XYZ file of N, CA and C in Angstrom:
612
model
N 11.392 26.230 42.208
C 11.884 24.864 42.012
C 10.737 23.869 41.909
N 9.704 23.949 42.974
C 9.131 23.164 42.952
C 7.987 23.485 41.486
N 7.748 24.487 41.310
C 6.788 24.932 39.693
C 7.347 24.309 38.528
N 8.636 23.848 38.876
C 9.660 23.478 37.600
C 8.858 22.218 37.675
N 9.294 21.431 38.885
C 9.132 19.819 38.869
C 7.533 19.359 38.714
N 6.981 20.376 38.914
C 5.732 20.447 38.085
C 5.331 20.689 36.942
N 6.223 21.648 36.225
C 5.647 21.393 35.004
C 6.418 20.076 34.219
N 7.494 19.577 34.745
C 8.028 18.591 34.185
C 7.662 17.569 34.389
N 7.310 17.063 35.960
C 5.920 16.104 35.570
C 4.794 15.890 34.802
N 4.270 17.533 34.058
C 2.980 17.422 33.536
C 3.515 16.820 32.169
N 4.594 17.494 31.658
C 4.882 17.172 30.837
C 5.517 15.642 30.572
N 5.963 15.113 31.222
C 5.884 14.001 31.270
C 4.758 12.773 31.280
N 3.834 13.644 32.260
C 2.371 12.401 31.900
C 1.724 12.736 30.169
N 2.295 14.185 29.591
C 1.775 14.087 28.282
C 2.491 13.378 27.659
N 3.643 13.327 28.067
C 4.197 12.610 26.754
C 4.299 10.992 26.742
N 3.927 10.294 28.073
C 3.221 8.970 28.635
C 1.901 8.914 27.999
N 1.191 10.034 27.664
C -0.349 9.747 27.232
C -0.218 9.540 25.624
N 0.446 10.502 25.058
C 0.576 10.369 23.461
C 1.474 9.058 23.450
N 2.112 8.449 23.906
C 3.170 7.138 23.622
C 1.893 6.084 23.883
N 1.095 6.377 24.727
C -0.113 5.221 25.030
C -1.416 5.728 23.802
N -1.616 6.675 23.360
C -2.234 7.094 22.414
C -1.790 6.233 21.070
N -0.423 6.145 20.850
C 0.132 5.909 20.021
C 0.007 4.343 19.448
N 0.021 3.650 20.748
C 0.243 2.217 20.654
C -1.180 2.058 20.736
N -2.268 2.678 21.131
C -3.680 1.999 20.651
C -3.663 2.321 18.977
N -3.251 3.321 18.474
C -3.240 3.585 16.923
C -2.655 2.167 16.175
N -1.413 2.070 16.481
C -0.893 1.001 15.983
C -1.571 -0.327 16.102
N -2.041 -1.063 17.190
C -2.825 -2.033 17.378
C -4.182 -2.061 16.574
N -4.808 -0.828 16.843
C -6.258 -0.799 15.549
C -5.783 -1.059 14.355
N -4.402 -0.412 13.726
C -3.906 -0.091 12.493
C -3.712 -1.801 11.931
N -2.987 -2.731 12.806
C -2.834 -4.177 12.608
C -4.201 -4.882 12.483
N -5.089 -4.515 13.309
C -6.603 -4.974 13.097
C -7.352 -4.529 11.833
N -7.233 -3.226 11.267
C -7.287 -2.957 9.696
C -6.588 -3.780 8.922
N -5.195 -4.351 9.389
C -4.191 -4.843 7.965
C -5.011 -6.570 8.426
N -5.540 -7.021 9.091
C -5.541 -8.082 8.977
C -7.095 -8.504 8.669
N -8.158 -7.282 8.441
C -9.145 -7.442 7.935
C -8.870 -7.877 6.512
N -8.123 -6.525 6.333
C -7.634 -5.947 4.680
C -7.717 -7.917 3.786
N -6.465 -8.431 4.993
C -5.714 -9.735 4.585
C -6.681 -10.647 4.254
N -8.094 -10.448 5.425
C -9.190 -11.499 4.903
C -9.621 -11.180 3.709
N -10.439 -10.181 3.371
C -10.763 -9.502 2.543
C -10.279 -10.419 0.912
N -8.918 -9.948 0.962
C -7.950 -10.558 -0.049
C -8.254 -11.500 -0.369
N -7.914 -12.490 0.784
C -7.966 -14.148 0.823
C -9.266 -14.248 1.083
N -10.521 -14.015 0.238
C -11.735 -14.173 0.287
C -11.711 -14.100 -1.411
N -10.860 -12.705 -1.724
C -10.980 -12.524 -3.454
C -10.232 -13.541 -4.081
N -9.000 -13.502 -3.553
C -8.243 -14.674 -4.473
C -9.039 -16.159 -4.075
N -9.673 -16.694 -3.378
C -10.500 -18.076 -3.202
C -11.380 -17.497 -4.450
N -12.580 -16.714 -4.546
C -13.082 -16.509 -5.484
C -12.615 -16.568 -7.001
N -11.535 -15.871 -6.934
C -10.895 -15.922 -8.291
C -10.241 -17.155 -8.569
N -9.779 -18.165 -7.951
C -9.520 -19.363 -8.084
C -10.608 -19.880 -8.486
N -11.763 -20.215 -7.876
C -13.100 -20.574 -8.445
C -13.256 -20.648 -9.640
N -13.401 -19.196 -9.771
C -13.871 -19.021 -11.082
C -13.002 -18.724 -12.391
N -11.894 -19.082 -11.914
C -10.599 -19.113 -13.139
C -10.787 -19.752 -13.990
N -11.436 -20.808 -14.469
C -12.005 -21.717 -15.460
C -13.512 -21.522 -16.025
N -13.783 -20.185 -15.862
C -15.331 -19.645 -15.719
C -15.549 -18.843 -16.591
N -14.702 -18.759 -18.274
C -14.193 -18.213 -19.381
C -15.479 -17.979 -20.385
N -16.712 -18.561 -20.128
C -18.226 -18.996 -20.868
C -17.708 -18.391 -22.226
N -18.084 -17.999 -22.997
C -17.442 -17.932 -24.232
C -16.653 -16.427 -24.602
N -16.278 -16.018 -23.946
C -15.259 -14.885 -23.962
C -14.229 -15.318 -24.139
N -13.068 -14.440 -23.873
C -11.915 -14.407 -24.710
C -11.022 -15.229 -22.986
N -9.744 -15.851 -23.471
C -8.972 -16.325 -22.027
C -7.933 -15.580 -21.489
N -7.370 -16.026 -20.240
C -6.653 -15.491 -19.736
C -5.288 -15.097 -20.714
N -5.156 -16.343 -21.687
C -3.988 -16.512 -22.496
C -4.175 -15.724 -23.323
N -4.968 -14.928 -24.215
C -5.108 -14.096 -25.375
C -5.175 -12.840 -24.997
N -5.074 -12.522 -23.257
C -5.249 -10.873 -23.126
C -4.052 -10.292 -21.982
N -3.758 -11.562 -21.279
C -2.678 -11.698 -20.183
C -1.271 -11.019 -21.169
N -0.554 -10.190 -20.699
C 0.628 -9.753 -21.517
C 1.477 -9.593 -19.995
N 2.392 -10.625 -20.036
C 3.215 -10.830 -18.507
C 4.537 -9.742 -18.752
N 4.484 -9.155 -19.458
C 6.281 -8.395 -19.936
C 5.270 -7.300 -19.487
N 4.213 -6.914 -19.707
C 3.776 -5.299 -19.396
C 3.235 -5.747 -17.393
N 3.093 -6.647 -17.536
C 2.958 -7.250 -15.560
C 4.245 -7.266 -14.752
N 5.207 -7.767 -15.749
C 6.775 -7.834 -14.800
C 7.079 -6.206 -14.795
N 6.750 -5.152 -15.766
C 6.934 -4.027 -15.293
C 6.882 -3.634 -14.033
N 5.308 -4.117 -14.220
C 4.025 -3.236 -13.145
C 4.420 -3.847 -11.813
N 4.896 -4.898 -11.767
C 5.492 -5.523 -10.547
C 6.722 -5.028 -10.150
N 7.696 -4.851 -10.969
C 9.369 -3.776 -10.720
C 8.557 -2.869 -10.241
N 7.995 -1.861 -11.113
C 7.692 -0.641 -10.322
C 7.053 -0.657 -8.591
N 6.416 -1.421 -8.515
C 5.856 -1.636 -6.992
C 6.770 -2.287 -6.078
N 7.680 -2.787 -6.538
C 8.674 -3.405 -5.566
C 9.924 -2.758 -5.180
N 10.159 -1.826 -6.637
C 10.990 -0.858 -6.167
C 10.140 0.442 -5.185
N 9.152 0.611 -5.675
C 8.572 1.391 -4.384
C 8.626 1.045 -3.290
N 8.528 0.139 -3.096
C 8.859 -0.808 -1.367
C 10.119 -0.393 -0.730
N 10.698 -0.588 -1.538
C 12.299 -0.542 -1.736
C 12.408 1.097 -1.369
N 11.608 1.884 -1.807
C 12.315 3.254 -1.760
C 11.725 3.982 -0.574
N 10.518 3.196 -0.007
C 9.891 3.518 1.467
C 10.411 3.147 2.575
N 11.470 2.063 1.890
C 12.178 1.237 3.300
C 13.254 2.590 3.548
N 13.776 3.327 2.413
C 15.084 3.993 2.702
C 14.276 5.143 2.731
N 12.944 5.774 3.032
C 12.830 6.942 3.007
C 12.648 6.744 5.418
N 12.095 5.638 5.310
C 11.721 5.001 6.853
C 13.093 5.042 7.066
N 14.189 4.687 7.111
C 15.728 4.579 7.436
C 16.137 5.867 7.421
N 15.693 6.886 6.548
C 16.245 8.364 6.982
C 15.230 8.991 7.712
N 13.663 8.644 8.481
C 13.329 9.015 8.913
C 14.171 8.673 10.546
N 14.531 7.618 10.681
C 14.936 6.886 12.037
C 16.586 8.025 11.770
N 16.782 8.853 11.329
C 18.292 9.199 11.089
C 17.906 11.124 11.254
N 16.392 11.331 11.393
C 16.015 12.357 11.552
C 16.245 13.293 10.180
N 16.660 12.711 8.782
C 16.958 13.717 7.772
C 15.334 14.006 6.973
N 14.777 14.669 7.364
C 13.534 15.236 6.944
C 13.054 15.424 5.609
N 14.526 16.233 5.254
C 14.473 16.195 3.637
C 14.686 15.094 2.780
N 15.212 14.074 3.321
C 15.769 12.870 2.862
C 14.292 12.061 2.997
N 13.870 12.237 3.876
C 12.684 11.035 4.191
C 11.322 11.972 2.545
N 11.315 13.439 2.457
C 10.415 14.246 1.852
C 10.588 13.342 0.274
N 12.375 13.362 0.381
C 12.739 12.835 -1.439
C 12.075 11.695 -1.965
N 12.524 10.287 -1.256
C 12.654 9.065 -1.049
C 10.846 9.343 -1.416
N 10.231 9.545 -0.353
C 8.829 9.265 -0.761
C 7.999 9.873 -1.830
N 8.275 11.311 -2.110
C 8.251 11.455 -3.359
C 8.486 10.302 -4.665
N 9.523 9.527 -4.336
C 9.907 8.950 -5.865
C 9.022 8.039 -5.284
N 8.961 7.479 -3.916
C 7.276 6.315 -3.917
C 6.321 6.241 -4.598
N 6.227 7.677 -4.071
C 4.786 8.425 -4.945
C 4.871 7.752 -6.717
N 6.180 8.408 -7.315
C 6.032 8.558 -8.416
C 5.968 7.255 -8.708
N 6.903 5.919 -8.371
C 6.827 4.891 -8.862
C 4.859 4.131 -8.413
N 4.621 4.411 -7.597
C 3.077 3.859 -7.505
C 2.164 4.795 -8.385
N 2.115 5.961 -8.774
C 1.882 6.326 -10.328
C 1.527 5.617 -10.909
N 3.003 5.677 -11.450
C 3.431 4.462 -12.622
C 2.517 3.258 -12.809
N 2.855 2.670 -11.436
C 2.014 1.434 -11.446
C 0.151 1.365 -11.670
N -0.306 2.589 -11.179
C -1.422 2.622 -11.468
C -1.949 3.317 -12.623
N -0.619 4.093 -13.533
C -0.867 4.288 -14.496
C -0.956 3.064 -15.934
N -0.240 2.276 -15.338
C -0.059 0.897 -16.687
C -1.405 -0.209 -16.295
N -1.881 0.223 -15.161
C -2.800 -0.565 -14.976
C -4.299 -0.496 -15.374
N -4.451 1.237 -15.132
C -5.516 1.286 -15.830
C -5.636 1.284 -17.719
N -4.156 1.283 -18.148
C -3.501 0.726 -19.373
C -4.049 -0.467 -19.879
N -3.893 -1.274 -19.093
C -3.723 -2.628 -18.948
C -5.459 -2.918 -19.246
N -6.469 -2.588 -17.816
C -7.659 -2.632 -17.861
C -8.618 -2.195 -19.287
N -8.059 -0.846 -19.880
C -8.365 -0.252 -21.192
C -8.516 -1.172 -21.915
N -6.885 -1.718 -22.721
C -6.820 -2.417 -23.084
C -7.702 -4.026 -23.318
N -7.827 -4.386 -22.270
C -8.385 -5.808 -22.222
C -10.241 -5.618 -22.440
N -10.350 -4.053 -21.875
C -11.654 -3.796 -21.986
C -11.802 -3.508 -23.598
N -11.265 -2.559 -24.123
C -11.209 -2.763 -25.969
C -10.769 -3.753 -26.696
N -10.828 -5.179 -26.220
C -10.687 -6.554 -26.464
C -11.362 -7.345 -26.103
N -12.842 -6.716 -25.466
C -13.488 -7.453 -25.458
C -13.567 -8.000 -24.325
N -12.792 -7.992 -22.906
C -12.825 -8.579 -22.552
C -12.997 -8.181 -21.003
N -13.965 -7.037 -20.853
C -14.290 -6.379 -19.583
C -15.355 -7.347 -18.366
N -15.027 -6.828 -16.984
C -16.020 -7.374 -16.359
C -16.798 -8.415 -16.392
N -17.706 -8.085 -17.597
C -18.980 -8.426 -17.329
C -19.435 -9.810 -18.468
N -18.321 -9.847 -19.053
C -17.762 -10.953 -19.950
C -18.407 -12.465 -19.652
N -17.803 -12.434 -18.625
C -17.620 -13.852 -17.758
C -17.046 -13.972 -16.350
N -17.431 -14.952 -15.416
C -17.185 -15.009 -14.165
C -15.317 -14.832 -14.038
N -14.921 -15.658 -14.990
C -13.745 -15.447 -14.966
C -13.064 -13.918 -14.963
N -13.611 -13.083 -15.712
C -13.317 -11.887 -15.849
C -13.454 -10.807 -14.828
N -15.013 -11.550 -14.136
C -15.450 -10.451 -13.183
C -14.689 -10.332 -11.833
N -14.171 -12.009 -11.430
C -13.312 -12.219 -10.666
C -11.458 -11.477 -10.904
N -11.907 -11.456 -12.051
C -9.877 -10.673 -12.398
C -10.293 -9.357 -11.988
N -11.543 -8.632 -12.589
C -10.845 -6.916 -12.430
C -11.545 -6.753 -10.850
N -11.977 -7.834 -9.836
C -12.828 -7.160 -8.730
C -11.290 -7.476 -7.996
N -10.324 -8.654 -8.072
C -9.756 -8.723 -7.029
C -8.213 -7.631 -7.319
N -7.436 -7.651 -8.694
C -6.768 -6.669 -9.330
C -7.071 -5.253 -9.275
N -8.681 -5.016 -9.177
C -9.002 -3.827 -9.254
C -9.108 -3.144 -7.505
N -9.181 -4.309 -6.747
C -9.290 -3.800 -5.339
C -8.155 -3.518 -4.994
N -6.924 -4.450 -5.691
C -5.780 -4.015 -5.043
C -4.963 -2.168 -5.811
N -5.168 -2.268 -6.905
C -5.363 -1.310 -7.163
C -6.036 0.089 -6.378
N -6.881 0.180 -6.112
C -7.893 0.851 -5.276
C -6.657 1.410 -4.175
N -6.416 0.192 -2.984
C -5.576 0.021 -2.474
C -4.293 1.051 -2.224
N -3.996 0.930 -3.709
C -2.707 1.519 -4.059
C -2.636 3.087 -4.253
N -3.626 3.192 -4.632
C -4.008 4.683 -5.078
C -4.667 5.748 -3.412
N -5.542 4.771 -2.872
C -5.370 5.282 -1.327
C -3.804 5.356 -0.588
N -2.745 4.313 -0.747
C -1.524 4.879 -0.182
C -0.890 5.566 -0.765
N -1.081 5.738 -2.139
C -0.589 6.880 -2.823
C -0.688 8.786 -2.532
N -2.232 8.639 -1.679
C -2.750 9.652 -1.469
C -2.232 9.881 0.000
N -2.439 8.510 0.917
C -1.471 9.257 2.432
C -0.309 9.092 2.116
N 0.683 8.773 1.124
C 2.086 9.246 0.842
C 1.839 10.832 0.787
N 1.320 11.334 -0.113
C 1.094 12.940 -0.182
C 0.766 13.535 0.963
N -0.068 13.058 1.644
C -0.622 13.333 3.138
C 0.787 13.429 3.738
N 1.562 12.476 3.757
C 2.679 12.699 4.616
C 3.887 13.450 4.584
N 3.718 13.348 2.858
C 4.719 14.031 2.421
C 4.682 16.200 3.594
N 3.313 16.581 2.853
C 2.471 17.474 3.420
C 2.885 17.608 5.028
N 2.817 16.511 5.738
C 2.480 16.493 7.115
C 4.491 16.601 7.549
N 5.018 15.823 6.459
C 6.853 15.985 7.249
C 7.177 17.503 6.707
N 6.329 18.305 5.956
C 7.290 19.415 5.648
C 6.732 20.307 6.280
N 5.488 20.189 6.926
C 4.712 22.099 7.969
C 4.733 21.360 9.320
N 5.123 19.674 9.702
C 4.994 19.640 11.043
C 6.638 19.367 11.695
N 7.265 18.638 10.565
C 8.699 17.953 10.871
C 8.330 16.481 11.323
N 9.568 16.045 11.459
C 9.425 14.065 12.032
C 8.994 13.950 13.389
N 7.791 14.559 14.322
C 7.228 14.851 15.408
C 7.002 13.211 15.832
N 6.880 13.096 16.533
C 6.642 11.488 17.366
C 5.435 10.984 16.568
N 4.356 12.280 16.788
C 2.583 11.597 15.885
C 3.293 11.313 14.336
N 3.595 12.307 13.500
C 4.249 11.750 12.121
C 5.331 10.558 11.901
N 5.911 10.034 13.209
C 6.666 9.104 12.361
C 5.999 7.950 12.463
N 4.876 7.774 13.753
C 4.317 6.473 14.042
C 3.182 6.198 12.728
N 2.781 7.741 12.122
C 1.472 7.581 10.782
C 2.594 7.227 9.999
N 4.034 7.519 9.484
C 4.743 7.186 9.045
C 5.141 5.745 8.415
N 5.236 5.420 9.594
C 5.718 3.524 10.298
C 4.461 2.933 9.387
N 3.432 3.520 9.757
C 2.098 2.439 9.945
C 1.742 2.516 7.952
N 1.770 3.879 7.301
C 1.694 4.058 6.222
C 2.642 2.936 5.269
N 3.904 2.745 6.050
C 4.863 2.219 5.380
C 4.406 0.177 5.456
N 4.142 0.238 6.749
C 3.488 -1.162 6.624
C 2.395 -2.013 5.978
N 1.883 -0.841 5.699
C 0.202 -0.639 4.773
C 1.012 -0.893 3.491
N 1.740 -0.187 2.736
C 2.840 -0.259 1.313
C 3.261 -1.654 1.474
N 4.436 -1.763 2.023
C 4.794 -2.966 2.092
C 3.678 -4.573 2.050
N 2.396 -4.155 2.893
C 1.730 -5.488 2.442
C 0.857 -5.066 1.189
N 0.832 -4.273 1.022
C 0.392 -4.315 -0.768
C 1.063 -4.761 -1.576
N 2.441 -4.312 -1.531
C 3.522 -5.797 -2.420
C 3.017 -7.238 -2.008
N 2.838 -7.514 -1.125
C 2.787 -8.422 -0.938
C 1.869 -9.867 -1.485
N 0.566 -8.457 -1.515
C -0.598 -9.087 -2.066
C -0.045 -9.091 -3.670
N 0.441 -8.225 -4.160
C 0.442 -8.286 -5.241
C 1.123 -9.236 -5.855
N 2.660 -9.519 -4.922
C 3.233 -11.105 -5.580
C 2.106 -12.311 -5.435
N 1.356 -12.167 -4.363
C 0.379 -13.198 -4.367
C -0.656 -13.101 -5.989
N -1.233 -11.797 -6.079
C -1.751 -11.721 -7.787
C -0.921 -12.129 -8.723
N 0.543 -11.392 -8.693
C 1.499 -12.079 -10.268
C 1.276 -13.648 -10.014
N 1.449 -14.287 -8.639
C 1.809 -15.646 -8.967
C 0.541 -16.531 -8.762
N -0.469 -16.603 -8.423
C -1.764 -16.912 -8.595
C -2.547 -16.426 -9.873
N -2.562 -15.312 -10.498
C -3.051 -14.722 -11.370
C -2.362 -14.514 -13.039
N -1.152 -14.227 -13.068
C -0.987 -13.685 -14.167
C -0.098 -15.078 -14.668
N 0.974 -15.812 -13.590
C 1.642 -16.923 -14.280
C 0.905 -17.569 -14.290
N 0.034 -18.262 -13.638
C -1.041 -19.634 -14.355
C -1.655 -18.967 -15.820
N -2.279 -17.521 -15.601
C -2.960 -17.564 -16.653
C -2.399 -17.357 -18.244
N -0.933 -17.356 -18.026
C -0.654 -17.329 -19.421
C 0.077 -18.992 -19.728
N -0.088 -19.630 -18.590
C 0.651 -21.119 -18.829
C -0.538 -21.828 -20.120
């Protein structure tokens, strides 16, 4: 009896240590998202700057194409959208449900980084790469970071995907879970901040 209430205490201070393990993860993880946030709001001040910084290159208005941006923006918002319901069947314990849902994450952030480096091609065989003008250098450093961005959560989506099907929804996977999903979600975020700082002024 008493070997029992011992090992059930031990087991109990482990599972007190990983729940306190857990919540230092999460707290660093918020101290990353709110670097991330300066970071941002360091690029977009810059790119405001230098938005009028066109020296004789081509403008925002002759290369900006907002119908191939309102795509690229659906696709990332419905990804949001499809992490919120893959997180809702994780809290419901359906494993396979949470495996699907993020899969199509996956695929829709693809997408998005597939029209983008589209997009970049494009403007670069128009003349109108980088190194152009301040104006320019400021579009693909702060677009291109978020990008960057995207393609790293693209890769711990796979990571997780990986991690819910050989470990299951274990306490450590749903909190990398949670935190992955909060990381997604403020990348939309930034990015409505790019469509509406970036792409609607520049075709006004």
């Amino acid at each position: 009896m008493s070997e029992m209430l011992t090992i059930r205490n031990h087991a109990d201070l482990l599972e007190e240590e990983e729940h306190h393990s857990l919540r230092g993860r999460e707290f660093g993880f918020w101290l990353f998202l709110m670097g991330d946030a300066v970071i941002f709001a360091l690029l977009f001040a810059t790119y405001v700057v230098l938005s009028g910084n066109s020296a004789a290159g081509p403008t925002s208005q002759q290369v900006f194409d907002l119908s191939h941006t309102a795509i690229e923006t659906a696709l990332l918002l419905v990804s949001s959208l499809t992490f919120g319901v893959a997180s809702l069947a994780m809290d419901k314990g359906h494993g396979r449900a949470v495996i699907l849902w993020l899969l199509i994450t996956l695929g829709l952030g693809l997408g998005f980084l597939a029209m983008e480096v589209l997009e970049f091609r494009g403007m670069i065989l128009q003349g109108a790469g980088p190194d152009v003008s301040g104006f320019f250098s400021a579009f693909f450093t702060l677009v291109g970071m978020h990008g960057a961005h995207v393609a790293m959560g693209s890769i711990g989506i796979l990571v997780m995907i990986g991690q819910v099907m050989t470990k299951g929804l274990t306490l450590p996977v749903r909190s990398r879970l949670n935190r992955l999903g909060l990381f997604w979600h403020f990348l939309d975020i930034v990015w409505i901040g790019i469509f509406s700082v970036v792409y609607l002024p520049g075709v006004m």
